[in-house]
XYZ file of C-alpha atoms in Angstrom:
475
model
C -15.382 15.329 -10.420
C -16.385 11.684 -10.253
C -14.306 9.361 -12.381
C -16.164 7.045 -14.718
C -15.027 3.558 -15.607
C -14.454 4.638 -19.190
C -12.467 7.712 -18.155
C -9.907 5.496 -16.430
C -8.571 4.104 -19.701
C -9.156 7.130 -21.952
C -6.265 9.231 -23.247
C -3.565 7.146 -21.584
C 0.036 7.325 -22.820
C 0.020 3.533 -23.162
C -2.467 0.984 -24.492
C -4.446 -0.615 -21.682
C -7.378 -3.002 -21.858
C -10.567 -2.105 -20.039
C -10.521 -3.402 -16.481
C -13.235 -6.025 -16.008
C -15.813 -5.664 -13.231
C -17.318 -8.656 -11.423
C -20.873 -9.822 -12.058
C -22.901 -11.658 -9.420
C -26.141 -13.671 -9.432
C -29.184 -11.865 -8.074
C -29.319 -13.759 -4.788
C -28.930 -12.317 -1.283
C -27.900 -14.102 1.900
C -28.399 -12.002 5.038
C -25.962 -12.982 7.771
C -28.752 -12.708 10.384
C -30.431 -15.702 8.731
C -27.351 -17.713 9.710
C -27.371 -16.734 13.375
C -25.445 -13.454 13.319
C -26.177 -11.002 16.121
C -25.173 -7.359 15.705
C -24.798 -6.326 19.334
C -21.000 -5.914 19.340
C -20.649 -8.774 21.845
C -21.674 -11.971 20.068
C -18.905 -13.657 18.059
C -20.183 -14.022 14.477
C -17.305 -15.914 12.822
C -19.390 -19.038 12.200
C -22.372 -17.043 10.935
C -20.236 -15.226 8.346
C -18.685 -18.518 7.224
C -22.091 -20.207 6.957
C -23.588 -17.352 4.911
C -20.607 -17.306 2.531
C -20.683 -21.088 2.127
C -24.417 -21.093 1.435
C -24.018 -18.304 -1.117
C -21.126 -20.051 -2.880
C -22.927 -23.409 -2.947
C -25.801 -21.799 -4.867
C -23.561 -20.242 -7.516
C -22.758 -17.002 -5.747
C -24.481 -13.713 -4.982
C -24.484 -11.130 -2.200
C -23.733 -11.771 1.457
C -25.515 -8.903 3.210
C -24.296 -7.254 6.415
C -27.119 -5.049 7.768
C -26.759 -2.158 10.212
C -25.320 -3.208 13.555
C -22.013 -3.927 15.274
C -20.758 -7.295 14.094
C -17.907 -8.826 16.081
C -16.108 -11.551 14.157
C -12.903 -13.422 13.528
C -11.387 -13.571 10.033
C -13.753 -13.676 7.053
C -12.672 -15.934 4.192
C -14.226 -15.051 0.834
C -15.069 -17.372 -2.040
C -15.524 -16.877 -5.778
C -18.644 -15.120 -7.055
C -19.257 -13.561 -3.612
C -20.089 -9.905 -3.006
C -19.724 -8.967 0.659
C -22.007 -5.954 1.059
C -21.978 -3.835 4.235
C -25.012 -1.571 4.410
C -24.963 1.951 5.855
C -24.744 1.638 9.630
C -22.888 -1.672 9.512
C -19.700 -1.786 11.613
C -17.702 -4.994 11.358
C -15.211 -5.224 14.232
C -12.554 -7.927 14.004
C -11.643 -9.927 17.058
C -8.910 -8.727 19.412
C -8.096 -12.372 20.231
C -4.915 -13.085 18.270
C -5.537 -16.848 18.478
C -8.568 -16.390 16.204
C -6.224 -15.782 13.245
C -4.663 -18.992 11.897
C -1.169 -18.899 10.435
C -1.034 -19.229 6.652
C 1.544 -18.950 3.894
C 1.100 -15.731 1.963
C 3.134 -12.659 0.975
C 3.975 -9.584 3.019
C 6.504 -6.805 2.509
C 7.622 -8.419 -0.733
C 8.443 -11.871 0.649
C 6.518 -15.123 0.558
C 6.280 -16.045 4.198
C 3.973 -17.034 7.074
C 1.578 -14.501 8.586
C -1.644 -14.502 10.563
C -4.625 -14.793 8.231
C -5.886 -11.366 7.131
C -9.137 -10.163 8.644
C -10.751 -10.421 5.184
C -8.981 -12.970 3.000
C -9.372 -14.673 -0.334
C -7.026 -16.778 -2.457
C -7.318 -18.049 -6.042
C -10.748 -16.498 -6.521
C -12.613 -15.021 -9.475
C -15.381 -12.416 -9.300
C -15.179 -11.123 -5.742
C -16.219 -7.789 -4.237
C -16.577 -5.846 -0.998
C -19.173 -3.091 -1.371
C -21.549 -0.823 0.536
C -20.927 2.125 2.829
C -20.303 0.175 6.033
C -17.094 0.159 8.068
C -14.555 -2.621 8.608
C -12.401 -2.095 11.719
C -9.315 -4.295 12.125
C -8.798 -3.707 15.882
C -5.189 -2.921 15.064
C -4.422 -1.391 18.464
C -4.290 -4.946 19.845
C -1.424 -5.851 17.498
C 0.701 -2.864 16.562
C 3.876 -1.644 18.288
C 4.029 2.091 18.903
C 7.079 4.366 18.808
C 7.481 6.772 21.713
C 8.439 9.648 19.399
C 5.043 9.514 17.709
C 3.007 10.202 20.836
C 2.553 13.026 23.292
C 3.712 12.588 26.887
C 0.138 11.990 28.025
C -0.631 9.493 25.270
C 2.571 7.562 25.952
C 1.908 7.420 29.706
C -1.623 6.127 29.129
C -0.364 3.502 26.669
C 2.335 2.197 29.016
C -0.114 2.050 31.918
C -2.464 -0.104 29.817
C 0.008 -3.011 30.029
C 2.250 -4.469 27.368
C 6.027 -4.208 27.130
C 8.302 -1.194 26.706
C 11.805 -1.457 25.264
C 14.146 0.811 23.310
C 11.737 3.696 22.827
C 8.870 1.512 21.612
C 5.881 -0.271 23.139
C 4.520 -3.718 22.231
C 1.157 -5.144 23.274
C 2.650 -8.536 24.304
C 6.056 -10.021 25.001
C 5.574 -12.374 22.051
C 5.042 -9.436 19.705
C 8.283 -7.917 21.048
C 10.401 -11.074 20.829
C 8.836 -12.575 17.702
C 10.920 -10.613 15.193
C 14.135 -12.511 15.967
C 12.456 -15.924 15.704
C 10.708 -15.000 12.466
C 13.965 -13.766 10.920
C 15.713 -17.005 11.906
C 12.967 -19.235 10.487
C 12.917 -17.326 7.192
C 16.713 -17.585 6.946
C 16.393 -21.353 7.399
C 13.683 -21.450 4.704
C 11.194 -23.004 7.105
C 7.869 -23.455 5.297
C 5.623 -25.031 7.925
C 3.287 -22.434 9.480
C 3.178 -24.238 12.841
C 6.888 -23.484 13.357
C 5.977 -19.804 13.573
C 3.463 -20.252 16.420
C 5.797 -18.831 19.111
C 5.983 -15.634 17.039
C 2.256 -15.367 16.281
C 1.710 -11.989 17.928
C 4.505 -10.496 15.824
C 2.968 -11.740 12.545
C 0.300 -9.063 12.328
C -2.451 -9.620 9.741
C -3.447 -7.191 7.045
C -7.044 -5.992 7.063
C -7.928 -6.997 3.479
C -5.731 -9.298 1.416
C -6.543 -11.042 -1.846
C -3.969 -13.463 -3.247
C -3.949 -14.523 -6.902
C -7.504 -13.328 -7.543
C -9.084 -12.196 -10.801
C -11.795 -9.543 -11.264
C -11.849 -7.789 -7.901
C -13.971 -4.823 -6.798
C -13.754 -2.711 -3.635
C -16.476 -0.068 -3.829
C -17.764 2.113 -1.015
C -16.632 0.872 2.412
C -14.336 2.390 4.980
C -11.388 0.162 5.898
C -9.703 1.325 9.104
C -7.428 0.490 12.006
C -5.557 -2.390 10.442
C -2.966 -4.372 12.426
C -0.555 -3.967 9.469
C -1.108 -2.975 5.830
C -4.701 -2.037 5.181
C -5.603 -3.287 1.663
C -3.173 -5.627 -0.133
C -4.020 -7.249 -3.489
C -1.171 -9.611 -4.447
C -0.806 -11.279 -7.845
C -4.284 -10.119 -8.860
C -5.641 -9.107 -12.262
C -8.494 -6.728 -13.089
C -8.700 -4.830 -9.809
C -11.006 -1.861 -9.216
C -10.820 0.215 -6.025
C -13.237 3.147 -5.947
C -15.193 5.288 -3.503
C -13.376 3.799 -0.524
C -11.994 5.465 2.579
C -8.827 3.908 3.999
C -7.764 5.129 7.424
C -5.162 4.170 9.992
C -3.909 6.177 12.956
C -1.058 8.443 11.909
C 1.321 6.619 14.266
C 0.344 3.118 13.085
C 3.433 1.017 12.402
C 3.373 -0.389 8.831
C -0.046 1.242 8.517
C -0.033 1.493 4.702
C -3.240 2.373 2.883
C -3.312 0.455 -0.424
C -0.417 -1.777 -1.530
C -0.954 -2.948 -5.100
C 1.582 -5.757 -5.351
C 2.530 -7.653 -8.546
C -0.888 -6.859 -10.016
C -1.984 -6.232 -13.600
C -4.857 -4.100 -14.941
C -6.127 -1.915 -12.099
C -8.174 1.265 -11.717
C -7.937 3.174 -8.422
C -10.140 6.251 -8.170
C -12.425 8.554 -6.161
C -10.946 7.401 -2.840
C -9.607 8.981 0.341
C -6.548 7.939 2.358
C -5.423 9.026 5.832
C -2.865 6.533 7.112
C 0.278 5.913 9.160
C 2.634 4.853 6.383
C 2.634 5.033 2.578
C -0.847 5.829 1.257
C -1.136 4.625 -2.373
C 1.776 2.282 -2.954
C 2.924 0.173 -5.907
C 5.088 -2.888 -5.163
C 6.312 -6.080 -6.871
C 8.322 -8.212 -4.468
C 11.584 -7.854 -2.607
C 15.137 -8.828 -3.564
C 15.779 -12.415 -4.759
C 12.244 -13.533 -3.859
C 10.687 -10.769 -5.944
C 13.054 -11.316 -8.861
C 12.352 -15.063 -8.840
C 8.616 -14.443 -8.927
C 9.215 -11.871 -11.642
C 5.696 -10.443 -11.868
C 5.601 -6.666 -12.431
C 2.817 -4.350 -11.418
C 1.631 -2.877 -14.692
C -1.241 -1.137 -16.455
C -2.594 0.839 -13.506
C -4.524 4.111 -13.392
C -4.923 6.216 -10.245
C -7.309 9.176 -10.476
C -9.077 11.670 -8.274
C -7.761 10.466 -4.925
C -7.014 12.510 -1.807
C -4.365 11.761 0.800
C -4.406 13.597 4.146
C -1.582 11.829 5.930
C 1.022 9.229 5.069
C 4.734 8.747 4.600
C 4.092 9.283 0.894
C 1.047 10.269 -1.152
C 1.855 8.176 -4.221
C 4.729 5.724 -3.777
C 6.621 3.112 -5.770
C 8.849 0.742 -3.792
C 10.894 -0.013 -2.023
C 9.815 -3.567 -2.858
C 9.906 -3.328 -6.678
C 12.156 -6.246 -7.623
C 9.653 -7.679 -10.109
C 9.400 -4.348 -11.921
C 6.790 -1.604 -12.300
C 5.644 -0.116 -15.604
C 2.818 1.648 -17.371
C 1.340 3.542 -14.422
C -0.763 6.715 -14.873
C -1.573 9.010 -11.922
C -3.740 12.106 -12.348
C -6.002 14.600 -10.569
C -4.902 13.786 -7.020
C -4.451 15.978 -3.926
C -1.946 15.329 -1.124
C -2.068 17.455 2.045
C 0.285 17.049 5.000
C 2.060 13.891 3.871
C 5.721 13.333 4.765
C 6.631 13.143 1.067
C 4.411 13.788 -1.923
C 5.611 11.659 -4.836
C 8.000 9.044 -3.420
C 10.065 6.552 -5.447
C 12.472 4.417 -3.429
C 14.736 1.412 -3.735
C 18.216 0.222 -2.805
C 21.033 -2.035 -3.942
C 19.959 -5.655 -3.723
C 16.436 -5.099 -5.035
C 17.008 -5.222 -8.775
C 13.937 -4.553 -10.913
C 13.109 -1.751 -13.328
C 10.562 1.034 -12.778
C 9.684 2.771 -16.032
C 6.965 4.447 -18.075
C 5.405 6.276 -15.144
C 3.110 9.203 -16.038
C 1.961 11.704 -13.396
C -0.274 14.651 -14.209
C -2.215 17.303 -12.323
C -1.185 16.444 -8.769
C -1.683 19.197 -6.176
C 0.267 19.159 -2.907
C 0.285 21.350 0.190
C 2.280 21.337 3.438
C 4.542 18.408 2.585
C 6.870 17.842 5.537
C 9.892 16.550 3.611
C 10.357 16.275 -0.165
C 7.582 17.206 -2.560
C 9.146 14.736 -5.029
C 11.850 12.205 -4.172
C 13.699 9.558 -6.174
C 16.126 7.581 -4.022
C 18.159 4.459 -4.721
C 19.540 4.657 -1.163
C 16.415 3.731 0.772
C 17.825 1.258 3.317
C 20.860 1.544 5.534
C 22.681 -1.319 3.785
C 25.131 -1.206 0.865
C 24.920 2.573 0.794
C 28.473 3.383 -0.242
C 28.836 6.293 -2.656
C 31.512 4.365 -4.548
C 30.277 2.588 -7.678
C 29.855 -1.182 -7.561
C 29.346 -3.575 -10.496
C 25.910 -3.541 -12.143
C 24.116 -6.873 -11.620
C 20.563 -8.191 -11.482
C 20.473 -6.686 -7.974
C 20.822 -3.135 -9.309
C 17.529 -1.184 -9.213
C 16.610 0.989 -12.209
C 14.392 4.102 -12.268
C 13.840 5.655 -15.694
C 11.296 7.190 -18.031
C 9.114 9.275 -15.685
C 6.904 12.118 -16.924
C 5.579 14.576 -14.311
C 3.432 17.433 -15.615
C 0.985 20.128 -14.478
C 1.897 19.458 -10.857
C 2.101 21.969 -7.999
C 3.380 21.851 -4.440
C 2.891 24.834 -2.151
C 5.077 24.385 0.897
C 7.535 21.513 1.391
C 10.729 20.802 3.252
C 12.567 20.285 -0.037
C 11.300 20.791 -3.569
C 12.954 17.797 -5.225
C 15.549 15.184 -4.335
C 16.987 12.827 -6.926
C 19.749 10.463 -5.813
C 20.599 7.559 -8.054
C 23.463 5.112 -7.740
C 26.821 6.067 -9.240
C 26.720 2.836 -11.243
C 23.048 3.332 -12.234
C 21.932 6.981 -12.424
C 18.241 7.797 -12.294
C 17.523 8.771 -15.899
C 15.089 10.178 -18.401
C 12.893 12.212 -16.057
C 10.786 15.016 -17.554
C 9.196 17.784 -15.470
C 6.742 19.824 -17.532
C 4.795 22.806 -16.117
C 5.699 22.012 -12.502
C 5.711 24.544 -9.632
C 7.440 23.663 -6.354
C 7.814 26.009 -3.380
C 9.872 24.743 -0.444
C 12.430 25.648 2.187
C 15.205 24.263 -0.028
C 15.447 23.677 -3.767
C 16.042 20.768 -6.126
C 19.081 18.495 -5.813
C 20.128 15.974 -8.451
C 22.888 13.451 -7.704
C 23.825 10.542 -9.960
C 21.220 11.541 -12.514
C 21.164 11.637 -16.295
C 18.948 13.216 -18.938
C 16.729 15.272 -16.629
C 14.502 17.875 -18.293
C 12.847 20.818 -16.529
C 10.446 22.475 -18.960
C 8.336 25.474 -17.877
C 9.166 24.460 -14.319
C 9.618 26.798 -11.342
C 11.530 25.778 -8.220
C 11.183 28.512 -5.583
C 13.216 27.823 -2.425
C 13.159 30.037 0.661
C 16.939 29.668 0.957
C 19.721 28.484 -1.323
C 19.845 27.844 -5.026
C 16.869 26.507 -7.004
C 18.995 23.718 -8.518
C 22.049 21.898 -7.161
C 23.733 19.303 -9.368
C 26.287 16.661 -8.415
C 27.399 14.083 -10.964
C 24.378 14.962 -13.063
C 24.642 14.719 -16.865
C 22.469 16.214 -19.578
C 20.265 18.319 -17.312
C 18.144 20.798 -19.285
C 16.215 23.751 -17.884
C 14.092 25.525 -20.523
C 11.354 28.198 -20.697
């Protein structure tokens, strides 16, 4: 069933204003009128920039991409611009890494330097990407690949193509292999100047679509695929609508997230399909001290009628959640073949509070690991099972409501592991059915309610409790 704009904010368990949609002047600027050639060979970076500038200078409107193969470098959007890719339009982003200037932005929860995203906008209002065309990020020219994720034949072909092999992984260039150490050193020294990161450029993979600090954003219709890193990343945006989109990355794509909604407020995500190499629909709000200093939660978000066919998690919060996450409603979604279904993750050092999360009518099948997982032990650091003092670095998960949800076939039905000093608390499962190889485990948890819930493991007990207080199983 198609979700309507009004349905997104109806019958929510929290008050949420209606998400605003952008409005554009009735003017159209065809990129071919600015010299664009859709033969897949001609470089159209200047034509896209000229069409967008002309549109913006006349108060805004639609920049039209007709059918064809349009090779281009990064596209930088402006306010009051609708980038519209017609059916049959394939926009292919340049494989030349030097075409992507280094800029200061945010990635993986930290404000840092990265290559400019393939489609980028900052400090904009009223901006949209629409139509049924395809945007291809040429990610194979950027991404490392892990040996364990490929067949013998695929790995042999990849290694023979060139690049560098080390430690069970392949990198397209030596700079992409060696750039991690330099980047880590520069960040530790708080270096701000983008030019200092030039020797690590190939490592600083761009996202496919990133909008920073924008207001009234619409993504409606296109396919976004093959990103060098995260696929779609709104950061510090308000009034965001993502609908009718298809987001796809190869299943082995490193950091190949689908949608990362990051420190955003007022968003509707619906009627969309995800098939990606990392987390599919992910909520974030900054990492560690940087995220806490920014202190902007992701809040007032609805996610409805979405399908996920591959990903590390179907719906995910974290692990970058240091600014907090609250008032999120997920309903009427289907996850098939993901590693985990509902995935909530953090670790000591993050801080932040995730609360008032409402999940209803999610259907899952063939989940490789946990159907539902809450973990405060995500990273390999500070993972002692001994309690430590509670500080601003202590992550908090509480007040989740999961109802009318079914998983048929998983590695484990449910895994809850909080910190001994901060148990995961106040989680309600209502009319939930989980079938899996193993049952539900709750460690360092408090006030967990299973109401009309069936956990059916192939082996072992349905429920295993360890340092779990006030656990109730009824009906």
